[in-house]
Amino acid sequence: MAIVAGLDSSPDFTRIVVCDSDTGAVLRQGYAPHPLESPEGGGRPADVDPQAWLLSLGDAAGGGLLEGVQAIGVSAQANSVVPLDAQGNTVRPALVGGDKRSQVAAADLIDALGGREAWAQAVGSVPQTAQPVTKLRWLARSEPEAAARTAVLLQAHDWLVWQLLGRPARRTTDRGGASGTGYWSAATGAYRPDLVELALGHQVMLPEVIGPAEAAGTTPEGLLISAGTGETQAAAFGLGIGLGDAVVSLGASGSVMAVHTEPLVDQSGMITALADATGMHLPVVTTLNAVRALRGTAELLGVPDLESLSELAMKSTPGSHGLVLLPYLEGERTPNLPHTAGTLAGLRRESMKPEHLARAAFEGMLCGLADALDVLRVRGVDVRRVFLLGAAAELPAVQAAAPALFGTQVVVPQPADYAAIGSARQAAWALGVSQGTLDPRTPPVWQGAVAQVLEPGEELAVGQAVRQQFVSVREQTHPGAL
């Protein structure tokens, strides 16, 4: 039995799992928060010294956690940029997360290339505030001296892999990470250096994109380091999703992604054409409003938490006595309605009860995500099973409504460090290929996630009627938005 490790460096912490390379069974785990200073007013910093990631990694790996490990895979937060000078030193702190400073930069870039369709055709996505290409434009405009000194661009997982290997001359990334930059195309498998120059003002060195089962290198101690990937791709790999599967993530905002055989070009910008960690594609559709719609409703109704809101919603019935909530509280990205507000329709005397509004909030959130699923289905993506992630996936009101509204089987995996597990699985793959025991086209088969399986059953017809009610209100309120 070989032993491998997966390391996930999220925005707030590092998690490490040590696994049996044959079965994926988790043998040991480590955790450490990043030593980050919160900005004034709280929240996450938009600028982070990458050394914080290394310090956190060292703490998480303490106590001999990695003893006996033969290979390590690394995943890390997406949408991060680590600008390096010609000597490999950081020019400035890494730019991370959904950086609102770059809103103007995103609009500038869209115009500079000739519009949203031109970007979709070029790299499969339209610039957004979080994307590295947009951060580069902001850097060039706001910190021109730092931009001029930038000679190499890495993302968080690229930088960590490079550090683990002892900062070699060769710098690498993977398809998954590269596909989120805004200057690499999943359709062509190639960088667009002209888009880097458009954003930053000059050419730079970009990491070599290696295959899913390739090793980035071996440490002086003989530890194999796999290609690494972004956190989203690693979590999908850790869950073991394949063709016919979609993942719906319930955070403050929501996201829907599915495995597909080819990249999707979407001029509206609703689909981001990511590559996955296996050689396939991972189109993603995002909604701005998911759990934030539930929290807003809980505050309005004066209930203390989402569990109480769920309990209240379960006292209502499917369709919420005619109440329909379009949950576009922060504007919306799917459909593309950035300046709109939410809508509550169907108010009648008999529907004006707390339990009906609570139910409408859950149905509105899930119907918004069903709209995002349909964006993929209309483009030929096969969805036969939906994995539902996030703490809200455990709520009874979500589980009662989701299968019938999505029109498919819903799988609710037990909480686990899926990104770290996916990174370990990648490490096992690269190790097996290097030893000649695994095919570079076929990843190791690991035991699937322990999960609850929910079927639409007899509720399917009712759920689809509720969904149609939502679609009718959306079309009346925002004609042709989708």
Coordinates of C-alpha atoms in Angstrom, one line a residue:
M1 CA 0.0 0.0 0.0
A2 CA 1.3 3.4 -1.0
I3 CA 0.4 6.5 1.1
V4 CA -0.4 9.8 -0.5
A5 CA -1.4 13.2 0.8
G6 CA -3.8 15.9 -0.4
L7 CA -3.3 19.5 0.6
D8 CA -6.0 22.2 0.2
S9 CA -5.1 25.8 0.9
S10 CA -8.4 27.6 1.1
P11 CA -8.9 31.3 1.6
D12 CA -8.8 30.8 5.4
F13 CA -7.0 27.6 6.3
T14 CA -4.9 24.6 5.1
R15 CA -6.4 21.1 5.4
I16 CA -4.3 18.0 4.7
V17 CA -5.6 14.4 4.4
V18 CA -3.3 11.4 4.2
C19 CA -4.9 8.6 2.3
D20 CA -4.4 4.9 1.2
S21 CA -3.6 5.3 -2.5
D22 CA -5.6 2.2 -3.5
T23 CA -8.9 2.9 -1.8
G24 CA -8.8 6.6 -0.8
A25 CA -9.4 5.7 2.9
V26 CA -8.4 8.7 5.0
L27 CA -5.7 7.6 7.4
R28 CA -4.7 11.0 9.1
Q29 CA -5.8 14.6 8.9
G30 CA -4.2 18.0 9.7
Y31 CA -5.6 21.5 9.9
A32 CA -4.2 25.0 10.5
P33 CA -5.7 28.5 9.9
H34 CA -3.8 31.0 7.8
P35 CA -2.1 33.6 9.9
L36 CA -3.9 36.5 8.1
E37 CA -4.5 40.0 9.4
S38 CA -8.1 41.0 8.9
P39 CA -8.6 44.4 7.2
E40 CA -10.3 47.2 9.0
G41 CA -13.9 46.5 9.2
G42 CA -13.3 42.7 9.2
G43 CA -13.8 40.4 6.2
R44 CA -11.0 38.8 4.2
P45 CA -8.0 40.7 3.0
A46 CA -7.8 41.2 -0.8
D47 CA -4.0 41.2 -0.5
V48 CA -2.2 38.2 1.1
D49 CA 1.5 37.5 1.6
P50 CA 1.9 34.0 0.1
Q51 CA 4.2 33.1 3.0
A52 CA 1.1 32.9 5.1
W53 CA 0.1 29.9 3.0
L54 CA 3.4 28.2 3.7
L55 CA 3.3 28.9 7.4
S56 CA -0.2 27.4 7.6
L57 CA 1.0 24.4 5.5
G58 CA 3.9 23.8 7.9
D59 CA 1.5 24.0 11.0
A60 CA -1.0 21.6 9.4
A61 CA 1.7 19.1 8.6
G62 CA 3.1 19.1 12.1
G63 CA 3.5 16.1 14.4
G64 CA 4.8 13.8 11.7
L65 CA 1.6 13.9 9.7
L66 CA 3.4 13.3 6.4
E67 CA 5.5 10.4 7.6
G68 CA 5.6 7.7 5.0
V69 CA 3.9 9.8 2.3
Q70 CA 5.2 9.1 -1.2
A71 CA 3.3 11.8 -3.2
I72 CA 1.4 15.0 -2.5
G73 CA -1.3 16.8 -4.5
V74 CA -2.0 20.5 -3.9
S75 CA -5.3 22.4 -4.4
A76 CA -5.8 26.0 -3.5
Q77 CA -8.2 28.9 -3.8
A78 CA -9.0 30.0 -7.3
N79 CA -8.8 33.5 -8.7
S80 CA -5.5 34.3 -7.0
V81 CA -2.5 36.0 -8.6
V82 CA 1.0 35.8 -7.3
P83 CA 3.1 38.3 -9.3
L84 CA 6.9 37.5 -9.3
D85 CA 9.9 39.4 -10.5
A86 CA 12.6 38.0 -12.7
Q87 CA 14.4 36.5 -9.6
G88 CA 11.2 34.7 -8.4
N89 CA 10.4 37.1 -5.5
T90 CA 6.9 38.4 -5.0
V91 CA 6.5 41.9 -6.4
R92 CA 3.6 42.6 -4.0
P93 CA 1.2 40.5 -1.9
A94 CA -1.0 38.1 -3.8
L95 CA -4.3 39.4 -5.1
V96 CA -7.0 37.0 -4.0
G97 CA -10.8 36.5 -4.0
G98 CA -13.6 38.5 -5.4
D99 CA -11.8 41.8 -5.5
K100 CA -14.3 44.7 -5.9
R101 CA -11.4 47.0 -6.7
S102 CA -11.3 45.5 -10.2
Q103 CA -14.9 46.2 -11.2
V104 CA -13.9 49.0 -13.5
A105 CA -11.0 46.9 -14.9
A106 CA -13.4 44.1 -15.9
A107 CA -15.6 46.5 -17.8
D108 CA -12.5 48.1 -19.5
L109 CA -11.2 44.7 -20.6
I110 CA -14.6 43.6 -22.0
D111 CA -14.6 46.8 -24.1
A112 CA -11.0 46.6 -25.1
L113 CA -11.4 43.2 -26.8
G114 CA -14.7 44.1 -28.5
G115 CA -17.4 42.9 -26.1
R116 CA -18.6 39.8 -24.2
E117 CA -18.8 37.5 -27.2
A118 CA -15.2 38.2 -28.2
W119 CA -14.0 37.1 -24.7
A120 CA -16.3 34.0 -24.7
Q121 CA -14.8 33.0 -28.1
A122 CA -11.3 33.7 -27.0
V123 CA -11.1 31.9 -23.6
G124 CA -14.6 30.6 -22.7
S125 CA -15.4 33.3 -20.1
V126 CA -16.2 37.0 -19.8
P127 CA -13.9 39.0 -17.4
Q128 CA -15.3 39.1 -13.9
T129 CA -13.9 41.0 -10.9
A130 CA -12.4 37.9 -9.3
Q131 CA -10.5 36.6 -12.4
P132 CA -6.7 36.9 -12.6
V133 CA -6.9 38.7 -16.0
T134 CA -9.0 41.5 -14.4
K135 CA -6.7 41.8 -11.4
L136 CA -3.8 42.3 -13.8
R137 CA -5.6 45.2 -15.4
W138 CA -6.2 46.7 -12.0
L139 CA -2.5 46.2 -11.1
A140 CA -1.4 48.0 -14.3
R141 CA -3.7 50.9 -13.7
S142 CA -3.3 51.3 -9.9
E143 CA 0.3 50.1 -9.2
P144 CA 2.1 50.6 -12.5
E145 CA 5.6 50.2 -10.9
A146 CA 4.6 46.8 -9.5
A147 CA 3.1 45.8 -12.8
A148 CA 6.3 46.8 -14.7
R149 CA 8.4 44.6 -12.4
T150 CA 6.1 41.6 -12.8
A151 CA 7.9 39.0 -14.9
V152 CA 6.2 35.7 -13.9
L153 CA 2.5 35.0 -13.0
L154 CA 1.5 32.1 -10.8
Q155 CA -1.7 31.2 -9.0
A156 CA -1.9 30.0 -5.4
H157 CA -1.6 26.2 -6.2
D158 CA 1.2 26.9 -8.8
W159 CA 3.2 28.9 -6.2
L160 CA 2.8 26.2 -3.5
V161 CA 3.8 23.4 -5.8
W162 CA 6.9 25.5 -6.9
Q163 CA 7.8 26.1 -3.2
L164 CA 7.4 22.4 -2.3
L165 CA 9.8 21.5 -5.2
G166 CA 12.4 24.0 -4.0
R167 CA 11.7 26.8 -6.5
P168 CA 13.0 25.1 -9.6
A169 CA 13.5 26.8 -13.0
R170 CA 10.5 25.0 -14.3
R171 CA 7.1 26.3 -13.2
T172 CA 3.9 24.4 -13.9
T173 CA 0.2 24.5 -13.6
D174 CA -2.7 22.3 -14.7
R175 CA -5.6 22.7 -17.1
G176 CA -8.1 23.3 -14.3
G177 CA -6.2 26.2 -12.7
A178 CA -5.2 27.7 -16.1
S179 CA -8.9 27.7 -17.3
G180 CA -9.9 30.1 -14.6
T181 CA -7.3 32.8 -15.4
G182 CA -9.1 34.5 -18.3
Y183 CA -6.0 34.1 -20.5
W184 CA -6.0 30.4 -21.2
S185 CA -8.6 28.6 -23.4
A186 CA -10.0 25.2 -22.5
A187 CA -11.1 24.9 -26.1
T188 CA -7.7 25.2 -27.6
G189 CA -5.6 24.2 -24.7
A190 CA -3.4 27.2 -25.2
Y191 CA -2.5 30.5 -23.5
R192 CA -3.5 33.9 -25.0
P193 CA -0.4 35.9 -24.2
D194 CA -2.0 38.8 -26.1
L195 CA -4.7 39.0 -23.4
V196 CA -2.1 39.1 -20.7
E197 CA -0.4 42.0 -22.5
L198 CA -3.8 43.7 -23.0
A199 CA -4.4 43.5 -19.2
L200 CA -0.9 44.1 -17.8
G201 CA 0.8 46.1 -20.5
H202 CA 3.6 43.6 -21.3
Q203 CA 4.4 40.0 -21.8
V204 CA 5.4 37.7 -18.8
M205 CA 6.4 34.1 -18.2
L206 CA 3.5 31.8 -17.7
P207 CA 3.6 28.3 -16.1
E208 CA 3.7 25.3 -18.3
V209 CA 0.3 23.5 -18.4
I210 CA 0.9 19.8 -17.7
G211 CA -1.5 16.9 -18.0
P212 CA -3.8 15.7 -15.2
A213 CA -1.7 12.6 -14.4
E214 CA 1.7 14.2 -14.9
A215 CA 4.0 15.0 -12.0
A216 CA 5.2 18.6 -11.5
G217 CA 8.4 17.2 -10.1
T218 CA 10.1 15.4 -7.2
T219 CA 11.5 17.0 -4.1
P220 CA 15.2 16.4 -3.2
E221 CA 13.9 13.9 -0.6
G222 CA 12.2 11.9 -3.4
L223 CA 8.6 13.0 -2.7
L224 CA 6.5 13.2 -5.9
I225 CA 4.4 16.4 -6.3
S226 CA 1.5 16.1 -8.7
A227 CA 0.2 18.8 -11.0
G228 CA -2.1 20.4 -8.5
T229 CA -5.3 22.2 -9.4
G230 CA -7.9 24.7 -8.3
E231 CA -10.1 24.1 -5.3
T232 CA -13.3 23.7 -7.4
Q233 CA -11.7 21.1 -9.7
A234 CA -10.2 19.2 -6.7
A235 CA -13.5 19.1 -4.9
A236 CA -15.2 17.7 -8.0
F237 CA -12.4 15.0 -8.3
G238 CA -12.7 14.2 -4.6
L239 CA -16.5 13.7 -4.9
G240 CA -15.9 11.4 -7.9
I241 CA -18.4 13.1 -10.2
G242 CA -18.5 12.1 -13.9
L243 CA -20.6 12.4 -17.0
G244 CA -24.3 12.9 -16.1
D245 CA -23.4 14.5 -12.7
A246 CA -23.8 18.1 -11.6
V247 CA -22.8 19.8 -8.4
V248 CA -24.9 22.5 -6.9
S249 CA -23.1 24.5 -4.2
L250 CA -25.2 26.4 -1.7
G251 CA -23.1 29.3 -0.3
A252 CA -24.2 32.9 0.1
S253 CA -24.1 32.8 -3.7
G254 CA -24.7 29.6 -5.6
S255 CA -22.9 27.7 -8.3
V256 CA -23.8 24.8 -10.6
M257 CA -21.1 22.8 -12.4
A258 CA -21.2 19.6 -14.4
V259 CA -18.8 17.3 -16.2
H260 CA -18.9 17.6 -20.0
T261 CA -17.0 16.3 -22.9
E262 CA -16.3 19.6 -24.6
P263 CA -15.9 23.3 -23.7
L264 CA -18.9 25.5 -24.0
V265 CA -18.7 28.9 -25.6
D266 CA -21.4 31.2 -24.2
Q267 CA -21.5 34.8 -25.4
S268 CA -23.9 35.9 -22.6
G269 CA -21.1 35.1 -20.1
M270 CA -23.4 33.0 -17.9
I271 CA -21.2 29.9 -18.5
T272 CA -17.6 29.9 -17.4
A273 CA -15.8 27.2 -19.4
L274 CA -13.5 25.6 -16.9
A275 CA -11.4 22.5 -17.5
D276 CA -11.6 19.8 -14.8
A277 CA -8.8 17.7 -13.1
T278 CA -9.2 14.7 -15.4
G279 CA -8.9 16.0 -18.9
M280 CA -12.7 16.7 -19.3
H281 CA -14.5 20.0 -19.0
L282 CA -16.3 21.6 -16.1
P283 CA -18.8 24.3 -17.3
V284 CA -19.9 26.5 -14.3
V285 CA -22.9 28.8 -13.9
T286 CA -23.1 31.1 -10.9
T287 CA -26.0 32.8 -9.2
L288 CA -25.4 35.7 -6.9
N289 CA -28.2 34.7 -4.6
A290 CA -28.5 31.4 -2.7
V291 CA -28.3 31.2 1.1
R292 CA -28.2 35.0 1.4
A293 CA -31.9 34.9 0.3
L294 CA -32.7 32.5 3.1
R295 CA -30.8 34.7 5.7
G296 CA -32.6 37.8 4.5
T297 CA -36.0 36.0 4.9
A298 CA -35.0 34.8 8.3
E299 CA -34.2 38.3 9.4
L300 CA -37.5 39.7 7.9
L301 CA -39.5 37.0 9.8
G302 CA -37.5 37.4 13.0
V303 CA -36.5 33.8 13.2
P304 CA -33.0 33.2 14.8
D305 CA -31.4 30.8 12.2
L306 CA -31.8 28.8 9.1
E307 CA -32.9 25.7 11.0
S308 CA -35.8 27.7 12.4
L309 CA -36.6 29.0 8.9
S310 CA -36.6 25.5 7.5
E311 CA -38.9 24.3 10.3
L312 CA -41.3 27.2 9.6
A313 CA -41.2 26.4 5.8
M314 CA -42.2 22.8 6.4
K315 CA -45.5 24.0 7.8
S316 CA -46.4 25.3 4.4
T317 CA -47.0 23.2 1.2
P318 CA -45.4 23.1 -2.2
G319 CA -46.1 26.3 -4.1
S320 CA -46.2 28.4 -0.9
H321 CA -49.9 29.1 -1.4
G322 CA -49.1 31.0 -4.6
L323 CA -46.2 33.1 -3.2
V324 CA -43.2 33.3 -5.6
L325 CA -39.9 34.9 -4.6
L326 CA -37.5 35.9 -7.3
P327 CA -34.5 36.0 -5.0
Y328 CA -32.4 38.6 -6.9
L329 CA -31.5 40.5 -3.7
E330 CA -27.9 41.5 -4.9
G331 CA -28.9 41.9 -8.5
E332 CA -28.3 38.6 -10.4
R333 CA -25.8 37.0 -12.8
T334 CA -28.0 34.1 -13.9
P335 CA -30.1 35.6 -15.5
N336 CA -27.9 38.6 -16.2
L337 CA -29.7 41.3 -14.3
P338 CA -27.0 43.1 -12.4
H339 CA -29.1 46.1 -11.3
T340 CA -32.4 44.5 -10.5
A341 CA -33.9 43.7 -7.1
G342 CA -35.9 40.8 -5.7
T343 CA -39.6 40.3 -6.4
L344 CA -42.3 38.8 -4.2
A345 CA -45.4 37.9 -6.3
G346 CA -48.7 36.2 -5.6
L347 CA -49.6 38.1 -2.4
R348 CA -53.2 37.3 -1.3
R349 CA -54.7 37.5 2.1
E350 CA -54.5 33.7 2.7
S351 CA -50.9 33.6 1.6
M352 CA -49.6 36.3 3.9
K353 CA -48.4 34.0 6.6
P354 CA -44.8 33.5 7.8
E355 CA -44.7 29.8 6.9
H356 CA -45.6 30.6 3.2
L357 CA -42.9 33.3 2.9
A358 CA -40.4 30.9 4.5
R359 CA -41.3 28.2 2.0
A360 CA -41.2 30.7 -0.9
A361 CA -37.6 31.6 0.1
F362 CA -36.5 28.0 -0.2
E363 CA -38.4 27.4 -3.4
G364 CA -37.1 30.7 -4.9
M365 CA -33.5 29.9 -4.1
L366 CA -33.8 26.4 -5.5
C367 CA -35.7 27.5 -8.6
G368 CA -32.9 30.1 -9.3
L369 CA -30.4 27.2 -9.2
A370 CA -32.7 25.1 -11.4
D371 CA -32.5 28.0 -13.9
A372 CA -28.7 27.7 -13.7
L373 CA -28.9 24.0 -14.3
D374 CA -31.1 24.6 -17.3
V375 CA -28.5 27.0 -18.8
L376 CA -26.3 23.9 -19.0
R377 CA -29.0 21.4 -20.0
V378 CA -30.0 23.7 -23.0
R379 CA -26.4 23.5 -24.2
G380 CA -26.5 19.7 -24.3
V381 CA -25.0 18.9 -20.8
D382 CA -26.5 15.7 -19.5
V383 CA -27.7 16.0 -15.9
R384 CA -29.0 12.8 -14.3
R385 CA -27.8 13.3 -10.8
V386 CA -27.2 16.4 -8.7
F387 CA -24.7 16.5 -5.8
L388 CA -25.9 19.2 -3.3
L389 CA -23.1 20.8 -1.2
G390 CA -23.0 23.3 1.6
A391 CA -24.4 23.5 5.1
A392 CA -27.8 24.5 3.8
A393 CA -28.0 21.2 1.9
E394 CA -28.7 19.5 5.3
L395 CA -31.9 21.6 6.0
P396 CA -35.1 19.6 5.7
A397 CA -36.8 22.3 3.6
V398 CA -34.0 22.0 1.0
Q399 CA -34.1 18.3 0.9
A400 CA -37.9 18.1 0.7
A401 CA -38.0 20.5 -2.3
A402 CA -34.8 20.0 -4.3
P403 CA -35.3 16.7 -6.1
A404 CA -38.7 17.6 -7.5
L405 CA -37.6 21.2 -8.4
F406 CA -34.4 20.0 -10.1
G407 CA -36.3 17.1 -11.7
T408 CA -33.6 14.5 -10.8
Q409 CA -32.0 12.4 -8.1
V410 CA -30.2 14.5 -5.5
V411 CA -27.2 13.3 -3.6
V412 CA -26.2 15.0 -0.3
P413 CA -22.7 13.9 0.6
Q414 CA -21.6 13.9 4.2
P415 CA -19.4 16.9 5.0
A416 CA -15.7 16.1 4.2
D417 CA -12.6 17.7 2.9
Y418 CA -13.4 16.9 -0.7
A419 CA -10.8 19.3 -2.2
A420 CA -8.1 17.8 -0.1
I421 CA -9.3 14.3 -0.9
G422 CA -9.3 15.2 -4.6
S423 CA -5.8 16.5 -4.4
A424 CA -4.7 13.2 -2.7
R425 CA -6.4 11.2 -5.5
Q426 CA -4.5 13.3 -8.1
A427 CA -1.3 12.5 -6.2
A428 CA -2.1 8.7 -6.2
W429 CA -2.8 9.0 -10.0
A430 CA 0.5 10.7 -10.7
L431 CA 2.4 8.2 -8.4
G432 CA 0.7 5.2 -10.1
V433 CA 1.6 6.5 -13.6
S434 CA 5.2 7.1 -12.6
Q435 CA 5.4 3.6 -11.3
G436 CA 3.7 2.1 -14.4
T437 CA 0.7 0.8 -12.4
L438 CA -1.9 3.3 -13.6
D439 CA -3.0 4.5 -17.0
P440 CA -2.5 8.3 -17.5
R441 CA -6.0 8.4 -19.1
T442 CA -7.8 6.7 -16.2
P443 CA -7.7 8.0 -12.6
P444 CA -7.6 5.6 -9.7
V445 CA -11.1 4.3 -8.6
W446 CA -11.6 5.4 -5.0
Q447 CA -14.6 4.7 -2.7
G448 CA -17.3 7.2 -3.3
A449 CA -18.5 9.8 -0.8
V450 CA -20.9 8.6 1.9
A451 CA -24.1 10.3 1.0
Q452 CA -27.9 10.5 1.4
V453 CA -29.8 9.9 -1.9
L454 CA -33.1 11.7 -2.4
E455 CA -35.5 10.8 -5.3
P456 CA -38.2 13.1 -6.8
G457 CA -40.7 10.2 -6.7
E458 CA -44.3 11.1 -6.6
E459 CA -43.5 14.8 -5.9
L460 CA -42.0 15.3 -9.4
A461 CA -45.2 16.6 -11.0
V462 CA -45.9 19.0 -8.1
G463 CA -42.3 20.2 -8.1
Q464 CA -42.4 20.9 -11.8
A465 CA -45.7 22.9 -11.4
V466 CA -44.0 25.0 -8.7
R467 CA -41.0 25.5 -11.0
Q468 CA -43.3 26.6 -13.9
Q469 CA -45.0 29.1 -11.5
F470 CA -41.5 30.6 -10.8
V471 CA -40.6 30.7 -14.5
S472 CA -43.9 32.4 -15.3
V473 CA -43.3 35.2 -12.7
R474 CA -39.7 35.6 -13.9
E475 CA -40.8 35.9 -17.5
Q476 CA -43.5 38.5 -16.6
T477 CA -41.1 40.5 -14.5
H478 CA -38.0 40.2 -16.6
P479 CA -39.1 39.1 -20.2
G480 CA -36.4 37.3 -22.1
A481 CA -33.8 37.4 -19.4
L482 CA -33.1 33.7 -19.8

